Coordinates of C-alpha atoms and ligand atoms in Angstrom, one line a residue:
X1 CA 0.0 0.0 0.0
X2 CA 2.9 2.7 1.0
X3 CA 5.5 2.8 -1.2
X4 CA 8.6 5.1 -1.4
X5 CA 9.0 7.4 -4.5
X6 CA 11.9 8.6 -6.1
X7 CA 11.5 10.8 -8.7
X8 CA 10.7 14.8 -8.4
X9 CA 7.1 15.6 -6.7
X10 CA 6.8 18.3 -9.4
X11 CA 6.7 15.5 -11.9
X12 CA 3.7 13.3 -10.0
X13 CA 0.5 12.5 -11.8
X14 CA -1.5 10.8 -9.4
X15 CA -4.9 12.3 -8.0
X16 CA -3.8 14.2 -5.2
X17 CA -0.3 15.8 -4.3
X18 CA 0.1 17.1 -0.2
X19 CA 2.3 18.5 1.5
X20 CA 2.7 18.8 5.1
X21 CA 3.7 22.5 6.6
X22 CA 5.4 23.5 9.9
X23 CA 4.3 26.9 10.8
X24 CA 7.1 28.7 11.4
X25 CA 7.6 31.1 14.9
X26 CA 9.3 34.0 12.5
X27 CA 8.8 34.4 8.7
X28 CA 5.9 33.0 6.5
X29 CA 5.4 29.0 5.6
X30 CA 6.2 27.9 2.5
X31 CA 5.9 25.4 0.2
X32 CA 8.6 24.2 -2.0
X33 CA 6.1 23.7 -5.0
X34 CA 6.3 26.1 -7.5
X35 CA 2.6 25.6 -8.5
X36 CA 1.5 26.8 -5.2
X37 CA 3.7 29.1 -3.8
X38 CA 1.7 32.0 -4.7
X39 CA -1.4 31.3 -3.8
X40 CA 0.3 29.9 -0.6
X41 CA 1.1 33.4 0.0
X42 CA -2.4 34.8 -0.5
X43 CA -3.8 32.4 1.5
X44 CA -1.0 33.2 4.3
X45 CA -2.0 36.9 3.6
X46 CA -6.1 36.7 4.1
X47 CA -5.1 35.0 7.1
X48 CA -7.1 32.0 5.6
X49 CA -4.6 29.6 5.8
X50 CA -1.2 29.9 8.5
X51 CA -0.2 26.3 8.7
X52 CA -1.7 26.0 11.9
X53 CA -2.2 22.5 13.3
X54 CA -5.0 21.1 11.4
X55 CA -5.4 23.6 9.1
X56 CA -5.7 22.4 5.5
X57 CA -5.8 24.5 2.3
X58 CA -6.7 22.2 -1.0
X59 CA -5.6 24.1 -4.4
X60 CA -6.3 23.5 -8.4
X61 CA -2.7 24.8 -9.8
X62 CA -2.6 26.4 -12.8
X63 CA -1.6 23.9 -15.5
X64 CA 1.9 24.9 -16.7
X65 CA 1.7 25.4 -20.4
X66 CA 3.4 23.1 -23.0
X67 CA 4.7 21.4 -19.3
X68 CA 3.6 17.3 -18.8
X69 CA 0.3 16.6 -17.2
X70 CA 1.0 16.9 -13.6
X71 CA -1.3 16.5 -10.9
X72 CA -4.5 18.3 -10.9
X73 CA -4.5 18.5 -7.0
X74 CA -2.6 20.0 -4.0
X75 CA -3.2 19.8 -0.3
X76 CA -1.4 21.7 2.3
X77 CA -1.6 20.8 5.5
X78 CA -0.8 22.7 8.8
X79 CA 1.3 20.9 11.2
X80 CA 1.6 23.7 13.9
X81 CA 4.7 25.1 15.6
X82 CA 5.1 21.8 18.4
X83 CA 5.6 19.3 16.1
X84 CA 5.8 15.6 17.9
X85 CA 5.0 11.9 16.6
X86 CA 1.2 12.5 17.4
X87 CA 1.5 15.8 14.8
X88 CA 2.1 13.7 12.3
X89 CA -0.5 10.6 13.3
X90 CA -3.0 13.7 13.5
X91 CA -1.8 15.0 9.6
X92 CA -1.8 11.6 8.2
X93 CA -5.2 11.2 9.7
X94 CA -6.7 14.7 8.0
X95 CA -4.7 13.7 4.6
X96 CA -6.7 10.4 4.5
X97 CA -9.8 12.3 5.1
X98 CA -9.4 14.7 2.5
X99 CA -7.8 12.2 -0.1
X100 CA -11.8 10.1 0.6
X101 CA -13.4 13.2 0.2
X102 CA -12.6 14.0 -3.5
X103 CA -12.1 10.5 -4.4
X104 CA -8.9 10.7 -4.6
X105 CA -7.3 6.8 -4.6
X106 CA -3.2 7.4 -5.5
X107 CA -1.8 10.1 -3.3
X108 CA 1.8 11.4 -2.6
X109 CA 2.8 12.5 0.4
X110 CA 5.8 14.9 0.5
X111 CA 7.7 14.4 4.0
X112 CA 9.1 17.7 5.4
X113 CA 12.3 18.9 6.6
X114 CA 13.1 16.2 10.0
X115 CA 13.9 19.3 12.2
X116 CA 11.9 17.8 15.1
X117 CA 12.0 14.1 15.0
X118 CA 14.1 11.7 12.8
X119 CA 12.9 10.7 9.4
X120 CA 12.4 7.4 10.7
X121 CA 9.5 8.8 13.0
X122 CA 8.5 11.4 11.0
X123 CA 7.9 8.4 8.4
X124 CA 6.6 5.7 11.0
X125 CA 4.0 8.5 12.4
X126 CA 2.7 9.8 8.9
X127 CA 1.9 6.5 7.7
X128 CA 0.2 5.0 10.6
X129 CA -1.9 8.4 10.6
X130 CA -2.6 7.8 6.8
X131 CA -3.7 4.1 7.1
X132 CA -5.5 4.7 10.1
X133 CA -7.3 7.8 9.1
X134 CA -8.2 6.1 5.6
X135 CA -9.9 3.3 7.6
X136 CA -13.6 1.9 6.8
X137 CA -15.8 -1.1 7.5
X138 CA -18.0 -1.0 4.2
X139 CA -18.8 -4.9 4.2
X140 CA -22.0 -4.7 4.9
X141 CA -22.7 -1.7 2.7
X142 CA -24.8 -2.2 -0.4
X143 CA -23.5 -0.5 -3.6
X144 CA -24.8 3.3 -4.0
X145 CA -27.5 3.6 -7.1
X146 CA -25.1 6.3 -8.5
X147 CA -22.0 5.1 -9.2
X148 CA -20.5 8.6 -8.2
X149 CA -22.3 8.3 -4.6
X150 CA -19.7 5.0 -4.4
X151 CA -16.6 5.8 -1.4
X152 CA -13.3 5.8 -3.1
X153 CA -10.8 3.8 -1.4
X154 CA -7.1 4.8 -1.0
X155 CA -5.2 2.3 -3.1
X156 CA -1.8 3.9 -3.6
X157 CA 0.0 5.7 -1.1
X158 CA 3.7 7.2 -2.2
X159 CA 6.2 9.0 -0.3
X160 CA 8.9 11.2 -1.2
X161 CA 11.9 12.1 0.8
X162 CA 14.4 14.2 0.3
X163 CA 17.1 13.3 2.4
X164 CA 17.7 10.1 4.5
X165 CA 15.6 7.2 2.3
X166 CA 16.8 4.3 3.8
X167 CA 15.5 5.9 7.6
X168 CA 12.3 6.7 5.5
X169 CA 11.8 3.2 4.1
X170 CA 12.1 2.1 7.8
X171 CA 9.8 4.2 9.2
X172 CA 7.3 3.1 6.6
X173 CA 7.4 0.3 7.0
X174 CA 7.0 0.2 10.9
X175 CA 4.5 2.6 10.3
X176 CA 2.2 0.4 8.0
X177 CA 2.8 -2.8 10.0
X178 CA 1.5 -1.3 13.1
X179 CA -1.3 0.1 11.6
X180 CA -2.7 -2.8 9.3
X181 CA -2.4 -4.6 12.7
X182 CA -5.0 -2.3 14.1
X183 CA -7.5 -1.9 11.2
X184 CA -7.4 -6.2 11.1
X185 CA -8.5 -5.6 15.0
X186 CA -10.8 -2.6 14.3
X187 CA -12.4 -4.9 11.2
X188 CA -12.9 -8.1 13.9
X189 CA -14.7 -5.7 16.3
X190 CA -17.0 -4.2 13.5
X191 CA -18.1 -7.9 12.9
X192 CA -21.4 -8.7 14.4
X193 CA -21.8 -11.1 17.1
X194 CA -24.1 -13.3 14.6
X195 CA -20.5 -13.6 12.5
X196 CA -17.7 -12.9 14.7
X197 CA -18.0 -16.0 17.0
X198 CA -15.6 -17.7 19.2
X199 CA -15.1 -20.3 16.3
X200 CA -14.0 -17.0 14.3
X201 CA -11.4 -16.4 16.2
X202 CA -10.1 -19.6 16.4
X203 CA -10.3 -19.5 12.4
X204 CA -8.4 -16.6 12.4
X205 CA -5.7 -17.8 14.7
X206 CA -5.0 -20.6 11.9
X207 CA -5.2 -18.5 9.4
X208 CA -2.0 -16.4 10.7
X209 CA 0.0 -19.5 11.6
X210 CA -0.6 -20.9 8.4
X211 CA 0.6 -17.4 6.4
X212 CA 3.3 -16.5 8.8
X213 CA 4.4 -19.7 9.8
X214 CA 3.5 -20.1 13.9
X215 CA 2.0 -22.7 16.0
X216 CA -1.7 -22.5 16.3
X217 CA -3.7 -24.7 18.9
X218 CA -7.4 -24.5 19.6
X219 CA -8.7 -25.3 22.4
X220 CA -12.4 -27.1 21.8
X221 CA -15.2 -28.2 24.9
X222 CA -13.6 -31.7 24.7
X223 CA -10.2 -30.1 25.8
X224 CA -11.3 -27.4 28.1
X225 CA -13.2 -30.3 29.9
X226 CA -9.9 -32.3 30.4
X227 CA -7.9 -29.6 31.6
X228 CA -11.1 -28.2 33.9
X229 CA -11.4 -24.9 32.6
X230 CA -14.8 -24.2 34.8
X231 CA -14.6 -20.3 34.2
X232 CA -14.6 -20.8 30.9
X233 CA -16.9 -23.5 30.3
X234 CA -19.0 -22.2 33.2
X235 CA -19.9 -18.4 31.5
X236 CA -20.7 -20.8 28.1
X237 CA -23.5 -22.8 29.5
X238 CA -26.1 -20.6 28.4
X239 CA -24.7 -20.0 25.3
X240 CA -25.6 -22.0 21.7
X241 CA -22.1 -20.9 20.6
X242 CA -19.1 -23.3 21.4
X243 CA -16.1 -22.0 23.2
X244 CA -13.0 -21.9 22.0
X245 CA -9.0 -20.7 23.4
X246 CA -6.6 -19.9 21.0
X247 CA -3.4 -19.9 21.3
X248 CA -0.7 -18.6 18.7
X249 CA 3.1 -18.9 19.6
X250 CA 5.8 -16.8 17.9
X251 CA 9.1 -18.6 18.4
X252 CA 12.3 -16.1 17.5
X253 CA 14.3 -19.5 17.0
X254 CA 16.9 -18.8 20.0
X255 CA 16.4 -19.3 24.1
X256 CA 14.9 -16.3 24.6
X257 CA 12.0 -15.0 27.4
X258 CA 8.4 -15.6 26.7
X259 CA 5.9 -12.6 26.5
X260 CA 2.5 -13.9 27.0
X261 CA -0.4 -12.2 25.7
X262 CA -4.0 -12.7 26.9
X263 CA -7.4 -11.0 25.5
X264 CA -11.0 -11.4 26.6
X265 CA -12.8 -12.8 23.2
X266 CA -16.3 -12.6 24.6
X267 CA -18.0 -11.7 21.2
X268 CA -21.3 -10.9 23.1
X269 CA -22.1 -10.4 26.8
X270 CA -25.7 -9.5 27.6
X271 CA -24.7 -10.3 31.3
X272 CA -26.1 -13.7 31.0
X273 CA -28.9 -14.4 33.8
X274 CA -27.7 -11.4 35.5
X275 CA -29.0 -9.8 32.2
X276 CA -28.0 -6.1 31.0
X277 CA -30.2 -3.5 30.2
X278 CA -31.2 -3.3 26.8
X279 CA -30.7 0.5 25.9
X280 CA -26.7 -0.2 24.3
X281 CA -26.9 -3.9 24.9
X282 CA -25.7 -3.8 20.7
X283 CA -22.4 -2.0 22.3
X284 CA -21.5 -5.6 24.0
X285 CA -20.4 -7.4 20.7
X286 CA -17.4 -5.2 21.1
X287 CA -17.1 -7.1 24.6
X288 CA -13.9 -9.2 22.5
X289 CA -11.8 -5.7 21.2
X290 CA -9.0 -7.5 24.1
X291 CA -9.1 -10.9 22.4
X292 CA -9.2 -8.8 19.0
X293 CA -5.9 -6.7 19.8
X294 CA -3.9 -9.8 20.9
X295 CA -4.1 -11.4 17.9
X296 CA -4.2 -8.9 15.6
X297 CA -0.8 -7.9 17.4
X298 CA 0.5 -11.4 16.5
X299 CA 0.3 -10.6 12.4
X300 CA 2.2 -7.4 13.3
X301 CA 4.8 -9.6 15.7
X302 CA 5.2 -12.1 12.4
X303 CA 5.9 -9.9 9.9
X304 CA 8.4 -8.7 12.2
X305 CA 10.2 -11.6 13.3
X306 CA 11.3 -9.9 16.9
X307 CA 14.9 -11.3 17.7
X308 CA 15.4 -11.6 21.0
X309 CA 12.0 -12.8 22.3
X310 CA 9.1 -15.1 21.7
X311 CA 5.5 -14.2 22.0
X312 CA 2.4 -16.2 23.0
X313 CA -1.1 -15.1 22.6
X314 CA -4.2 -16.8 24.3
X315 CA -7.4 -15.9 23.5
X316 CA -10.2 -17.1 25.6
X317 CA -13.5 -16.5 23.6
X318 CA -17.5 -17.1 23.8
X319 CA -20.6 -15.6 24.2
X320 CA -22.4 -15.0 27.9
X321 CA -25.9 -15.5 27.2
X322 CA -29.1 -16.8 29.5
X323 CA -30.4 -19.6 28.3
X324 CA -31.5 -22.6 30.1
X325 CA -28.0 -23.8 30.8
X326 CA -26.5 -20.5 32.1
X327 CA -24.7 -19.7 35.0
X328 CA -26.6 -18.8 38.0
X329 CA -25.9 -16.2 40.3
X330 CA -25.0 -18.4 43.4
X331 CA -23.2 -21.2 41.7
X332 CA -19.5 -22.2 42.3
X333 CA -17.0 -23.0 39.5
X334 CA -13.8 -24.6 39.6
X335 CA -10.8 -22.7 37.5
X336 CA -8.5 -24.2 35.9
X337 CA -5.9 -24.8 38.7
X338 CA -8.2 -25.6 41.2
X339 CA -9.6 -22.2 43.1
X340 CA -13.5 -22.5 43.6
X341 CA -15.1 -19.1 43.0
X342 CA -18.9 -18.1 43.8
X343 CA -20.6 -16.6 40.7
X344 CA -22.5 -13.6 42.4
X345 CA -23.3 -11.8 39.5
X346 CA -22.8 -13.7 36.3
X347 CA -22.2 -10.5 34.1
X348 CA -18.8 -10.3 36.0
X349 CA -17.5 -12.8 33.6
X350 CA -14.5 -11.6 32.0
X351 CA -12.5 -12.4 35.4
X352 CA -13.9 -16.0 34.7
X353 CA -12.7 -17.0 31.4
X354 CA -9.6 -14.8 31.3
X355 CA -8.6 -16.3 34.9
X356 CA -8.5 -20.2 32.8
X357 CA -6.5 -18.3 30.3
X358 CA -3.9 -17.0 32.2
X359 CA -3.5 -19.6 34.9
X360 CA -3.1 -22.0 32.3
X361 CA -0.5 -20.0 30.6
X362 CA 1.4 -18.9 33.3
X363 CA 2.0 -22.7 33.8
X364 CA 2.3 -23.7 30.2
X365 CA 5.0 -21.2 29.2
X366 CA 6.5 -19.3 32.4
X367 CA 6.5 -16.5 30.8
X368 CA 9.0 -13.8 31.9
X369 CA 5.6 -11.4 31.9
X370 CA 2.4 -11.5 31.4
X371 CA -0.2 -8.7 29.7
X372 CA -4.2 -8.6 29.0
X373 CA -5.9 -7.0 27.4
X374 CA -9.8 -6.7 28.3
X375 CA -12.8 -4.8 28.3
X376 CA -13.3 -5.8 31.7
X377 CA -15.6 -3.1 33.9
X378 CA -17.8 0.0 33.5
X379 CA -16.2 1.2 36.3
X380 CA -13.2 2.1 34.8
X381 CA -15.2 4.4 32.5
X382 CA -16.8 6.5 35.3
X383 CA -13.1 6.5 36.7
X384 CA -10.8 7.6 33.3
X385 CA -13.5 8.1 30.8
X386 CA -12.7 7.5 27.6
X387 CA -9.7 8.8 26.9
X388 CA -7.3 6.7 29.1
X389 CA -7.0 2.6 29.5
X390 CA -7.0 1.6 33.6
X391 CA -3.4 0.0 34.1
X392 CA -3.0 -2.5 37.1
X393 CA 0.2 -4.3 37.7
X394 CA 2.0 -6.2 40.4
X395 CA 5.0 -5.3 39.0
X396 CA 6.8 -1.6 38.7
X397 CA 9.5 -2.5 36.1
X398 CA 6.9 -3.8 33.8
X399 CA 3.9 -1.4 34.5
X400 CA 6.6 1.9 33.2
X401 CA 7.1 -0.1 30.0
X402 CA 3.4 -0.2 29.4
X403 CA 3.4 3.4 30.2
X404 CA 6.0 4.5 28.1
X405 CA 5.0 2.4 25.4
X406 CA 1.1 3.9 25.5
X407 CA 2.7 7.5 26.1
X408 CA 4.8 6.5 22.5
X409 CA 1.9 5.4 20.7
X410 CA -0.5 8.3 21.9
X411 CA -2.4 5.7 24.1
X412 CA -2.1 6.7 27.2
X413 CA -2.4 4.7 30.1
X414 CA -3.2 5.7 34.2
X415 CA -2.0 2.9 36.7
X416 CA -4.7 2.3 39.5
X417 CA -3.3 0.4 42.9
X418 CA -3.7 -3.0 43.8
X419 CA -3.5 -4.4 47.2
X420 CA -4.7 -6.5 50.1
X421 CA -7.5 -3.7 50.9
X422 CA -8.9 -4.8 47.8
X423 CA -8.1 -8.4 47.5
X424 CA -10.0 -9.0 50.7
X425 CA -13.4 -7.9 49.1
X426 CA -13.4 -11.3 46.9
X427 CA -13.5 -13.4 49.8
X428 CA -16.3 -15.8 49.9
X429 CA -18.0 -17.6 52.8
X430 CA -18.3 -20.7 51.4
X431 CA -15.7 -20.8 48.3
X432 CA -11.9 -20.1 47.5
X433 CA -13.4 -16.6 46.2
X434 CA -15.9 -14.8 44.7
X435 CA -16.5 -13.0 41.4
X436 CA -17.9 -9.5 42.8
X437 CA -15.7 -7.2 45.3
X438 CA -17.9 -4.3 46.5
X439 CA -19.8 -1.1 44.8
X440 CA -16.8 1.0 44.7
X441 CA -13.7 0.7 43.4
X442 CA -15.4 -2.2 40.5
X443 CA -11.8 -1.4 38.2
X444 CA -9.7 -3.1 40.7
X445 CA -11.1 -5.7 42.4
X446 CA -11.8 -6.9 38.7
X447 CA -8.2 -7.0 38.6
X448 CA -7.3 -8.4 42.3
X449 CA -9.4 -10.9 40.9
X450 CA -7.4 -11.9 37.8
X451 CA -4.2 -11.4 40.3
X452 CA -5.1 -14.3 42.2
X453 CA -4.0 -16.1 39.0
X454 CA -0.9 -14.9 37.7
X455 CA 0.8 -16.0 40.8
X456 CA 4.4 -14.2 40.6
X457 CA 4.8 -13.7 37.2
X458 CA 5.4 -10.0 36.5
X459 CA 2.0 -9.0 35.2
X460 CA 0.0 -6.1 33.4
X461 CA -4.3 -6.0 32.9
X462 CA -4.9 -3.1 30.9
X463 CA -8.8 -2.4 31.4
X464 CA -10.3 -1.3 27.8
X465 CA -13.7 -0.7 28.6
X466 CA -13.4 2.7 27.8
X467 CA -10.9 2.8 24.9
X468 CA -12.1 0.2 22.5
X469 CA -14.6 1.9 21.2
X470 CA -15.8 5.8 21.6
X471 CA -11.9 6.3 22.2
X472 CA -10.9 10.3 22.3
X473 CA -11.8 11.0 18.6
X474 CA -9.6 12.1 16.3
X475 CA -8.6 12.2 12.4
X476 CA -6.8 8.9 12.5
X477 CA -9.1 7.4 15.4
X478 CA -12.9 6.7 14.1
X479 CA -16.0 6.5 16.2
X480 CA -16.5 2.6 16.9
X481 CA -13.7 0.5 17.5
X482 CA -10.6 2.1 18.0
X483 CA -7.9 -0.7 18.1
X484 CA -6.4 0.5 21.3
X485 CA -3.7 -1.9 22.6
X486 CA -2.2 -2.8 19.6
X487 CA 0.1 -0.2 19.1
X488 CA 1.2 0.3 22.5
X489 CA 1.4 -4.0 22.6
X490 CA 4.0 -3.7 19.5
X491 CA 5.7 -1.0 21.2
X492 CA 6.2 -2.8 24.7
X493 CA 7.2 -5.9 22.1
X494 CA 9.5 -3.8 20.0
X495 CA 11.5 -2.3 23.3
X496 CA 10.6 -5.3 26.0
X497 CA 13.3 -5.8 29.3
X498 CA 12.8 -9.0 31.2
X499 CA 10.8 -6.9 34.3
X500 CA 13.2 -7.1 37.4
Ligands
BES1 N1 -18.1 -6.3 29.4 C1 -18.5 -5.7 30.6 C2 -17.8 -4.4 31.0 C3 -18.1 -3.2 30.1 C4 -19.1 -2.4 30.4 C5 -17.3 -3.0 29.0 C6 -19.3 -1.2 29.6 C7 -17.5 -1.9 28.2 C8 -18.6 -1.0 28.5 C9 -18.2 -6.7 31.8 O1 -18.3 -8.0 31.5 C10 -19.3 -6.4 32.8 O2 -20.4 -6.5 32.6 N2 -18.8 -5.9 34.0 C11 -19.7 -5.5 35.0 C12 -19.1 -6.0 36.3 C13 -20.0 -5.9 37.5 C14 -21.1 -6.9 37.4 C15 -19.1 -6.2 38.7 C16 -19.8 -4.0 35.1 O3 -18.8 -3.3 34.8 O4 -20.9 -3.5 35.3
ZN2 ZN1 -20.4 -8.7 31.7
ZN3 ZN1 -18.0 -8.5 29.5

């Protein structure tokens, strides 16, 4: 999709021609295009256009006479004076927008001056922004009656750099691996719970190992059953879906530490006999955007081929529904492991089946850390909103890597505590625990829930509730799904230290 070009902007032909403008603290902006420079200067004059952040200015150029058909479009965009990685996420976001918005489907994209960053960022950032931005879920669409009503895709997106192409190329290419990652995640979510089953993502864990070469194993009732997986099992009972776990390893081919990654795949939780209400009930079949951003981390991880680290993802997946087999509230369950835990509300069941998950693979692999991912309580919505995902570790080293690596990626994180204070509020009278801590504080004991079953292992649940979908919106960041986690996942991959 992003390719590198090497000839002389001037010279390009494709639909649509942008470049991107610092706005400078003394002097004017320019543009180093001929074609535009002086109606970049009336523009800069009437005050209409100062390269502020955000600001866009889209112009026809006069067609040079006798000169070779060149391109019949320009867009200047405004970068601001503070020019950071999320500047240029934001401008690849608006170029996408304005590339759909007069149909334009081969674009090049003119990288500035690296005064700020390094080319490789500047690069990385732009085309994240520009994939991202240029996202859209149109499967279910029916054709328009006029052909000219039909969305225009982006097909072809060039860059040109003047300087440094090698850091450019990089950049790129980082760039476009991260962000295909999170539009395959952002497509999974947009899936209806009537399509995207547990058996889909079990599909879709083979059909990564078989492109890129890892080890895929499902998990099926029959297996679950041997190994006693009672969260699991337990929260499908009233469910006509079966469950599956799927579990993807990518091996780096040397003794190296394990990174295991766990998502909540529940593709639709109406609370089960503890039912939901109905107004934004249709919201839950994003209830699996954690079991979504694991795996669609994985493609990203094996187009990569990290070096110095292998990286496991288990994906604990069905549906919590009421029928006449469901959990009740009251009944006990048996995790994998062993603990007994007393069901008092069954729509608390995201501790349930990710508990299975990560007991069983903090025993499996010993993994040198542990992550999930999960849209695990409301209550970490009334806490952050939606514009940060709750962070609860047991571990320092490895809670300021997630931090950093969602500060990098422009998803930013907020740790909350853990502790004993909250640890005691799961305490049942009649079983190892129970699923429901008290009314306040519903963020955390989710989480001293799922701690009871990491053990030691240096470990990181990053609640999503609020950040998978309705995320702080913004050019390259749709309403609906968002994709949050698997950037800042790649990140914490791309720079991981064994957590002391
Ligand atoms: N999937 C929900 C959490 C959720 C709520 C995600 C709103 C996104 C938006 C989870 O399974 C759930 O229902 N949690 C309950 C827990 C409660 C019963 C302790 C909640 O948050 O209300
Ligand atoms: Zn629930
Ligand atoms: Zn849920």
């Amino acid at each position: 999709m992003l390719k590198l070009y090497t000839k002389n902007p001037a010279e390009y032909n494709g639909d649509l021609l942008v470049y991107c403008i610092g706005q400078p603290t003394k002097g004017l902006p320019v543009c180093p295009h001929d074609m535009v420079k002086s109606m970049l200067t009336r523009a800069v004059a009437s005050k209409d256009f100062l390269a502020k952040e955000g600001q866009t200015m889209l112009v026809y150029p006069e067609p040079v006479r006798g000169a070779k058909k060149t391109v019949g479009r320009v867009l200047l965009v405004g970068l601001g004076q503070e020019i950071s990685r999320e500047t240029y996420r934001k401008a690849g976001g608006i170029i996408a927008q304005a590339a759909i918005k007069v149909k334009a489907a081969k674009i090049l994209m003119v990288l500035p001056e690296a005064k700020d960053l390094s080319v490789d960022d500047l690069a990385e950032c732009l085309a994240e922004g520009v994939i991202l931005g240029a996202y859209q879920f149109r499967k279910y669409k029916s054709q328009e009656k006029d052909p000219d009503d039909e969305p225009v895709m982006l097909k072809e997106i060039a860059v040109s750099a003047e300087t440094d192409q090698a850091a450019a190329r990089r950049g790129l290419k980082r760039g476009q691996i991260a962000a295909q990652a999170v539009c395959q995640a952002r497509d999974m979510a947009n899936e209806p719970a009537n399509f995207w089953n547990p058996t889909h993502f079990a599909e879709f864990g083979r059909k990564l190992a078989s492109l890129y070469g890892l080890k895929v194993r499902v998990l099926g009732m029959v297996e679950m059953k041997r190994l006693k997986m009672g969260g699991l099992l337990g929260v499908n009972q009233g469910s006509a879906q079966p469950p599956t776990m799927t579990i993807l390893e990518y091996r780096c081919g040397r003794k190296a530490p394990v990174l295991l990654l766990v998502g909540k795949g529940l593709t639709f939780d109406s609370g089960g006999i503890s039912l939901k209400p109905g107004s934004g009930m249709h919201e839950m079949k994003f209830d699996m955007c954690g079991g979504a951003a694991v795996l669609a981390v994985m493609q990203a991880v094996a187009e990569e081929r990290p070096k110095g680290l292998d990286v496991i993802a288990i994906v604990p997946a069905t549906e919590n529904m009421p029928g006449p087999a469901a959990l009740k509230p009251g009944d006990i369950i048996t995790q994998y492991g062993g603990k007994t835990v007393e069901v008092e509300n069954t729509d608390a069941e995201g501790r349930l089946i990710l508990a299975d998950a990560l007991a069983y693979g903090v025993s499996l692999y010993k993994p040198a850390a542990v992550v999930d991912l999960a849209t695990l309580t409301g209550a970490v919505i009334v806490g952050l909103g939606h514009h940060r995902t709750g962070l609860m570790s047991n571990n320092d080293s490895l809670a300021e890597q997630m931090l950093a690596s969602g500060e990098k990626c422009a998803e930013p994180l907020w740790r909350l505590p853990l502790g004993s204070d909250y640890s005691k509020q799961l305490k049942s009278t009649i079983a190892d625990l129970k699923n429901l801590g008290s009314r306040s504080a519903g963020a955390i004991t989710a989480a001293a829930f799922l701690q009871e079953f990491v053990g030691e292992t240096p470990w990181a649940h990053l609640d999503i509730a609020g950040t998978a979908w309705d995320f702080t919106e913004k050019s390259y960041v749709p309403k609906g799904p968002s994709g949050v986690g698997v950037r800042t996942l790649l990140e914490l991959i791309r720079t991981f230290k064994t957590p002391a």
